Amino acid sequence: SDVWYPALIILAVLSVIAGNIMALVQSNLKRMLAYSSIAHSGYMAVAICALSATDTSLPVRAILFYLLTYVIVSLGAFAVVMSLETPDNDQLTIDDLSGLAKKRPGLAFAMTVFMLSFGGMPPTAGFIGKFFVFNAALNNHLYGLVFVGIIGSTISLFYYLRLVVRMYMAQ
């Protein structure tokens, strides 16, 4: 663990920061979700770092809950994207979601819930998952990783909420 533990910490930090920054600059919806998945793997790596520093089961439960939540939310978000794609347009951009709340309010609401959960906004399952991950890291004195995770979550709110604004407030 003397070799791989520091490497895992570096990997977690790089995944959270790079994944969120790359997702932030994307206009293609699938690409944005793909880069955000890199950041989410970094959040799970934070819990793995906490697991490496303790003998309690809290980090394991945090990882499992986060993973289950992330899989469900990802499937939902990609289902919305797939339902909006057409044979002529399979490369949806964020601009393609403009006015979705008026055209297809059910899909816009579902996508809003998924984006808020990805961003870790209360009272979504994504918030609970990130809370568990950060709590496991805090219990093991991994304050720097928690700080990076909070910064990454803040960055992610910009691109997740950009979609919500586009769906409800753009024409």
Rosetta silent file (secondary structure, phi, psi, omega in degrees, C-alpha in Angstrom):
SEQUENCE: SDVWYPALIILAVLSVIAGNIMALVQSNLKRMLAYSSIAHSGYMAVAICALSATDTSLPVRAILFYLLTYVIVSLGAFAVVMSLETPDNDQLTIDDLSGLAKKRPGLAFAMTVFMLSFGGMPPTAGFIGKFFVFNAALNNHLYGLVFVGIIGSTISLFYYLRLVVRMYMAQ
SCORE:     score description
SCORE:     0.000 S_00000001
   1 L     0.000  -17.881  178.622    0.000    0.000    0.000 S_00000001
   2 L   -64.279  -27.278 -178.902    2.977    2.329    0.342 S_00000001
   3 L   -90.636  -50.098 -171.663    3.232    2.446   -3.441 S_00000001
   4 H   -83.637  -22.543 -179.669   -0.339    2.358   -4.685 S_00000001
   5 H   -63.463  -49.789  176.020   -2.026    4.460   -1.961 S_00000001
   6 H   -62.724  -35.655  178.160   -0.325    7.758   -2.966 S_00000001
   7 H   -65.490  -38.047  178.411   -0.905    6.889   -6.617 S_00000001
   8 H   -67.179  -37.774  176.693   -4.594    6.309   -5.914 S_00000001
   9 H   -63.035  -45.662  178.831   -4.865    9.674   -4.168 S_00000001
  10 H   -62.537  -42.215  178.921   -3.269   11.401   -7.171 S_00000001
  11 H   -62.867  -41.702  178.243   -5.558    9.487   -9.526 S_00000001
  12 H   -60.990  -47.380 -178.959   -8.638   10.505   -7.517 S_00000001
  13 H   -62.910  -48.111 -179.137   -7.635   14.178   -7.571 S_00000001
  14 H   -63.092  -39.092 -179.792   -6.797   14.166  -11.288 S_00000001
  15 H   -64.902  -45.681 -178.656  -10.018   12.329  -12.174 S_00000001
  16 H   -64.022  -49.823 -175.650  -12.243   14.727  -10.246 S_00000001
  17 H   -70.726  -52.064 -177.246  -10.571   17.890  -11.522 S_00000001
  18 H   -65.151  -42.537  179.468   -9.832   16.866  -15.125 S_00000001
  19 H   -60.415  -43.617 -179.631  -13.184   15.124  -15.634 S_00000001
  20 H   -70.761  -40.036  179.480  -15.140   18.136  -14.424 S_00000001
  21 H   -66.644  -42.078  178.436  -13.094   20.681  -16.348 S_00000001
  22 H   -66.212  -37.651  177.416  -13.356   18.677  -19.566 S_00000001
  23 H   -66.521  -34.664 -178.139  -17.115   18.222  -19.088 S_00000001
  24 H   -61.234  -33.430 -175.055  -17.482   21.940  -18.449 S_00000001
  25 L   -95.499    5.245 -177.886  -16.206   22.880  -21.907 S_00000001
  26 L   -85.015  146.155  170.957  -18.253   20.345  -23.890 S_00000001
  27 L  -108.968  -23.228  177.223  -21.204   21.259  -26.064 S_00000001
  28 E   -77.413  127.653 -173.542  -21.980   17.665  -27.109 S_00000001
  29 H   -64.412  -46.341  179.935  -24.332   16.119  -24.554 S_00000001
  30 H   -65.311  -38.936  179.651  -22.985   12.555  -24.657 S_00000001
  31 H   -66.327  -39.207  177.095  -19.411   13.782  -24.472 S_00000001
  32 H   -61.463  -44.680  178.660  -20.270   15.957  -21.472 S_00000001
  33 H   -66.213  -34.444  178.609  -21.813   12.978  -19.688 S_00000001
  34 H   -67.333  -44.701  178.640  -18.797   10.828  -20.579 S_00000001
  35 H   -67.308  -34.505  177.830  -16.320   13.325  -19.145 S_00000001
  36 H   -67.213  -27.117  177.194  -18.455   13.740  -16.044 S_00000001
  37 H   -66.367  -29.779  174.665  -18.251    9.966  -15.571 S_00000001
  38 H   -63.309  -42.671  177.955  -14.484   10.372  -15.222 S_00000001
  39 H   -63.788  -40.356  179.722  -15.146   12.786  -12.362 S_00000001
  40 H   -66.168  -33.067  174.882  -17.585   10.349  -10.770 S_00000001
  41 H   -66.743  -31.058  175.436  -14.956    7.612  -10.891 S_00000001
  42 H   -66.488  -38.272  176.769  -12.720   10.043   -9.015 S_00000001
  43 H   -63.577  -39.696  177.493  -15.341   10.418   -6.284 S_00000001
  44 H   -67.667  -33.388  176.546  -15.448    6.647   -5.952 S_00000001
  45 H   -65.363  -30.890  175.010  -11.649    6.613   -5.790 S_00000001
  46 H   -60.358  -44.392  178.687  -11.913    8.991   -2.807 S_00000001
  47 H   -66.896  -34.427  177.106  -13.934    6.321   -1.005 S_00000001
  48 H   -66.330  -38.345  175.209  -11.390    3.674   -2.010 S_00000001
  49 H   -61.357  -40.344  177.656   -8.657    5.849   -0.479 S_00000001
  50 H   -65.324  -36.338  177.383  -10.743    6.003    2.707 S_00000001
  51 H   -63.556  -38.033 -179.632  -11.064    2.220    2.600 S_00000001
  52 H   -68.326  -21.628 -175.261   -7.303    1.907    2.396 S_00000001
  53 L   -99.028    4.896 -175.276   -6.889    4.023    5.529 S_00000001
  54 L  -147.095  171.639  174.620   -9.304    2.139    7.795 S_00000001
  55 L  -118.702   12.466  177.273  -10.654   -1.229    8.787 S_00000001
  56 L   -87.982  168.608 -178.346  -14.308   -0.159    9.112 S_00000001
  57 L   -94.349    0.847 -179.259  -17.012   -0.944    6.581 S_00000001
  58 H   -57.636  -47.215  178.515  -18.136    2.679    6.109 S_00000001
  59 H   -62.620  -34.512  178.271  -16.094    3.248    2.917 S_00000001
  60 H   -64.447  -45.253  178.234  -17.385   -0.006    1.410 S_00000001
  61 H   -63.974  -37.861  178.645  -20.977    1.032    2.046 S_00000001
  62 H   -63.896  -44.507  179.497  -20.230    4.490    0.628 S_00000001
  63 H   -62.387  -46.956 -177.462  -18.736    3.015   -2.549 S_00000001
  64 H   -64.522  -42.853  178.720  -21.619    0.603   -3.065 S_00000001
  65 H   -65.588  -45.250  179.938  -24.296    3.241   -2.498 S_00000001
  66 H   -60.917  -44.400 -179.328  -22.517    5.751   -4.743 S_00000001
  67 H   -63.661  -45.262  178.589  -22.035    3.150   -7.465 S_00000001
  68 H   -61.521  -46.334  179.228  -25.671    2.019   -7.361 S_00000001
  69 H   -61.404  -46.278 -177.582  -26.898    5.610   -7.433 S_00000001
  70 H   -62.766  -40.679 -179.988  -24.539    6.555  -10.249 S_00000001
  71 H   -63.595  -45.353 -178.619  -25.592    3.574  -12.391 S_00000001
  72 H   -64.469  -46.215 -179.139  -29.300    4.337  -11.987 S_00000001
  73 H   -66.307  -39.367  178.348  -28.898    8.058  -12.687 S_00000001
  74 H   -64.109  -44.176  177.948  -26.610    7.386  -15.678 S_00000001
  75 H   -60.391  -42.019  178.729  -29.055    4.929  -17.190 S_00000001
  76 H   -64.434  -45.971 -178.965  -31.840    7.464  -16.768 S_00000001
  77 H   -64.017  -43.685  179.374  -29.857   10.352  -18.259 S_00000001
  78 H   -69.790  -29.570  175.356  -28.724    8.297  -21.250 S_00000001
  79 H   -64.973  -40.984  176.819  -32.297    7.023  -21.739 S_00000001
  80 H   -63.226  -45.530  179.791  -33.469   10.639  -22.002 S_00000001
  81 H   -60.412  -44.963 -179.546  -30.682   11.422  -24.467 S_00000001
  82 H   -64.228  -35.703 -179.826  -31.519    8.358  -26.557 S_00000001
  83 H   -71.732  -20.800  178.823  -35.215    9.265  -26.618 S_00000001
  84 H   -90.073  -16.994 -179.525  -34.349   12.725  -27.937 S_00000001
  85 L   -73.092  149.249  175.529  -32.038   11.492  -30.681 S_00000001
  86 L  -123.994  164.908  177.167  -33.310   11.106  -34.196 S_00000001
  87 L   -58.928  -29.753  179.845  -31.782    9.247  -37.132 S_00000001
  88 L   -82.554  -23.030 -176.191  -30.763   12.636  -38.547 S_00000001
  89 L  -136.034   89.813  177.186  -29.339   13.945  -35.257 S_00000001
  90 L  -104.344   10.468  176.713  -27.537   11.433  -33.068 S_00000001
  91 L  -120.101   69.718 -177.929  -25.048   14.057  -31.818 S_00000001
  92 L   -63.565  138.422  173.629  -27.218   16.114  -29.498 S_00000001
  93 E  -107.745  169.580  178.120  -25.762   19.341  -28.227 S_00000001
  94 H   -62.582  -34.961  178.298  -26.742   21.293  -25.157 S_00000001
  95 H   -64.393  -26.789  178.797  -28.411   23.822  -27.464 S_00000001
  96 H   -67.218  -16.313  178.585  -30.651   21.041  -28.807 S_00000001
  97 H   -86.562   -1.728 -178.958  -32.293   20.903  -25.367 S_00000001
  98 L   -56.233  127.280  177.371  -33.541   24.495  -25.647 S_00000001
  99 L    72.980   13.917 -177.840  -37.219   24.699  -24.778 S_00000001
 100 H   -60.439  -31.950 -178.737  -37.513   20.994  -23.974 S_00000001
 101 H   -63.209  -30.290  178.197  -39.724   21.755  -20.960 S_00000001
 102 H   -82.365  -36.776 -176.985  -42.403   23.159  -23.267 S_00000001
 103 H   -78.111  -45.030 -176.583  -42.105   20.448  -25.916 S_00000001
 104 L  -142.143   79.705 -173.486  -41.696   17.398  -23.658 S_00000001
 105 H   -61.887  -32.639  179.239  -42.152   18.359  -20.002 S_00000001
 106 H   -65.044  -44.080  178.094  -41.855   14.804  -18.665 S_00000001
 107 H   -67.109  -38.565  179.046  -38.451   14.289  -20.257 S_00000001
 108 H   -64.417  -41.694  178.764  -37.284   17.720  -19.111 S_00000001
 109 H   -64.425  -44.825  179.470  -38.324   16.969  -15.535 S_00000001
 110 H   -61.093  -45.422  179.983  -36.624   13.568  -15.588 S_00000001
 111 H   -64.306  -35.694  177.111  -33.421   15.061  -17.009 S_00000001
 112 H   -62.080  -45.845  178.646  -33.553   17.799  -14.370 S_00000001
 113 H   -61.407  -42.645  179.757  -33.738   15.226  -11.588 S_00000001
 114 H   -64.745  -42.452 -179.810  -30.847   13.284  -13.108 S_00000001
 115 H   -66.820  -40.442  177.896  -28.684   16.402  -13.494 S_00000001
 116 H   -65.101  -36.445  178.322  -29.404   17.542   -9.927 S_00000001
 117 H   -69.292  -42.686  175.246  -28.514   14.085   -8.661 S_00000001
 118 H   -57.397  -41.316 -177.993  -25.262   14.055  -10.653 S_00000001
 119 H   -74.213  -12.630  178.943  -24.436   17.441   -9.180 S_00000001
 120 L    81.120   32.180  179.944  -25.096   16.223   -5.654 S_00000001
 121 L   -84.871  136.399  176.039  -27.960   18.592   -4.865 S_00000001
 122 L   -66.423  148.261    1.641  -30.156   17.776   -1.859 S_00000001
 123 L  -100.985   33.038 -175.150  -32.469   15.822   -1.532 S_00000001
 124 L   -74.969  164.513  177.524  -31.366   13.601   -4.424 S_00000001
 125 H   -65.390  -30.653  177.226  -29.700   10.216   -4.139 S_00000001
 126 H   -63.461  -36.643  175.716  -26.555   11.744   -5.652 S_00000001
 127 H   -62.967  -45.941 -179.188  -26.320   14.092   -2.675 S_00000001
 128 H   -63.269  -41.299  178.507  -26.618   11.175   -0.269 S_00000001
 129 H   -62.092  -46.469  178.753  -23.982    9.228   -2.206 S_00000001
 130 H   -66.919  -35.545  177.151  -21.505   12.105   -2.166 S_00000001
 131 H   -61.033  -45.441  178.659  -22.277   12.716    1.505 S_00000001
 132 H   -62.108  -43.806 -179.557  -21.416    9.080    2.299 S_00000001
 133 H   -63.510  -49.126 -178.769  -18.200    9.238    0.255 S_00000001
 134 H   -66.705  -34.929  177.192  -17.053   12.513    1.797 S_00000001
 135 H   -64.660  -41.756  177.803  -18.037   11.312    5.287 S_00000001
 136 H   -62.603  -40.228  178.804  -15.941    8.169    4.851 S_00000001
 137 H   -68.789  -40.984  178.641  -12.992   10.308    3.754 S_00000001
 138 H   -63.632  -40.126  178.969  -13.470   12.758    6.643 S_00000001
 139 H   -63.273  -19.471  179.562  -13.589    9.917    9.155 S_00000001
 140 L  -109.985   19.149  173.609  -10.163    8.869    7.868 S_00000001
 141 L    60.903   34.004  177.349   -8.705   12.393    7.949 S_00000001
 142 L   -97.613   60.337 -173.138   -8.512   12.742    4.170 S_00000001
 143 H   -64.027  -37.820  178.953   -9.409   16.437    4.303 S_00000001
 144 H   -62.514  -40.731  178.434   -7.574   17.343    1.098 S_00000001
 145 H   -66.789  -38.064  177.528   -9.531   14.778   -0.902 S_00000001
 146 H   -64.799  -41.698  178.392  -12.804   16.048    0.518 S_00000001
 147 H   -60.706  -45.596  178.198  -11.813   19.609   -0.401 S_00000001
 148 H   -63.052  -40.104  178.062  -11.006   18.538   -3.965 S_00000001
 149 H   -62.749  -39.890  178.611  -14.306   16.638   -4.115 S_00000001
 150 H   -68.286  -41.024  176.322  -16.269   19.691   -3.023 S_00000001
 151 H   -61.544  -44.683  178.685  -14.458   21.866   -5.576 S_00000001
 152 H   -62.416  -40.679  178.058  -15.200   19.279   -8.257 S_00000001
 153 H   -64.861  -36.276  178.052  -18.869   19.112   -7.269 S_00000001
 154 H   -66.588  -42.825  176.529  -19.075   22.890   -7.461 S_00000001
 155 H   -60.864  -42.249 -177.400  -17.582   22.894  -10.953 S_00000001
 156 H   -64.309  -29.992  179.077  -20.033   20.192  -12.011 S_00000001
 157 H   -61.060  -32.219  179.061  -22.992   22.281  -10.923 S_00000001
 158 H   -61.473  -47.886 -176.196  -22.133   24.790  -13.642 S_00000001
 159 H   -82.786  -27.429  175.619  -22.496   22.328  -16.492 S_00000001
 160 H   -71.407  -43.752  179.910  -25.382   20.316  -15.012 S_00000001
 161 H   -71.691  -24.258  174.930  -27.419   23.427  -14.233 S_00000001
 162 H   -59.864  -39.245  177.368  -26.571   24.828  -17.680 S_00000001
 163 H   -64.665  -44.715 -178.834  -28.651   21.969  -19.110 S_00000001
 164 H   -62.103  -45.351  178.232  -31.549   22.696  -16.767 S_00000001
 165 H   -60.365  -43.115 -179.465  -31.491   26.391  -17.638 S_00000001
 166 H   -62.109  -40.121 -177.850  -31.383   25.529  -21.333 S_00000001
 167 H   -70.383  -35.923 -172.733  -34.398   23.197  -21.023 S_00000001
 168 H  -102.179  -26.319 -171.711  -36.581   25.587  -19.051 S_00000001
 169 H  -116.575   -6.182  179.207  -35.472   29.107  -19.915 S_00000001
 170 L  -105.034  154.811 -178.662  -34.259   29.030  -23.507 S_00000001
 171 L   -99.018    0.000    0.000  -36.460   28.964  -26.578 S_00000001
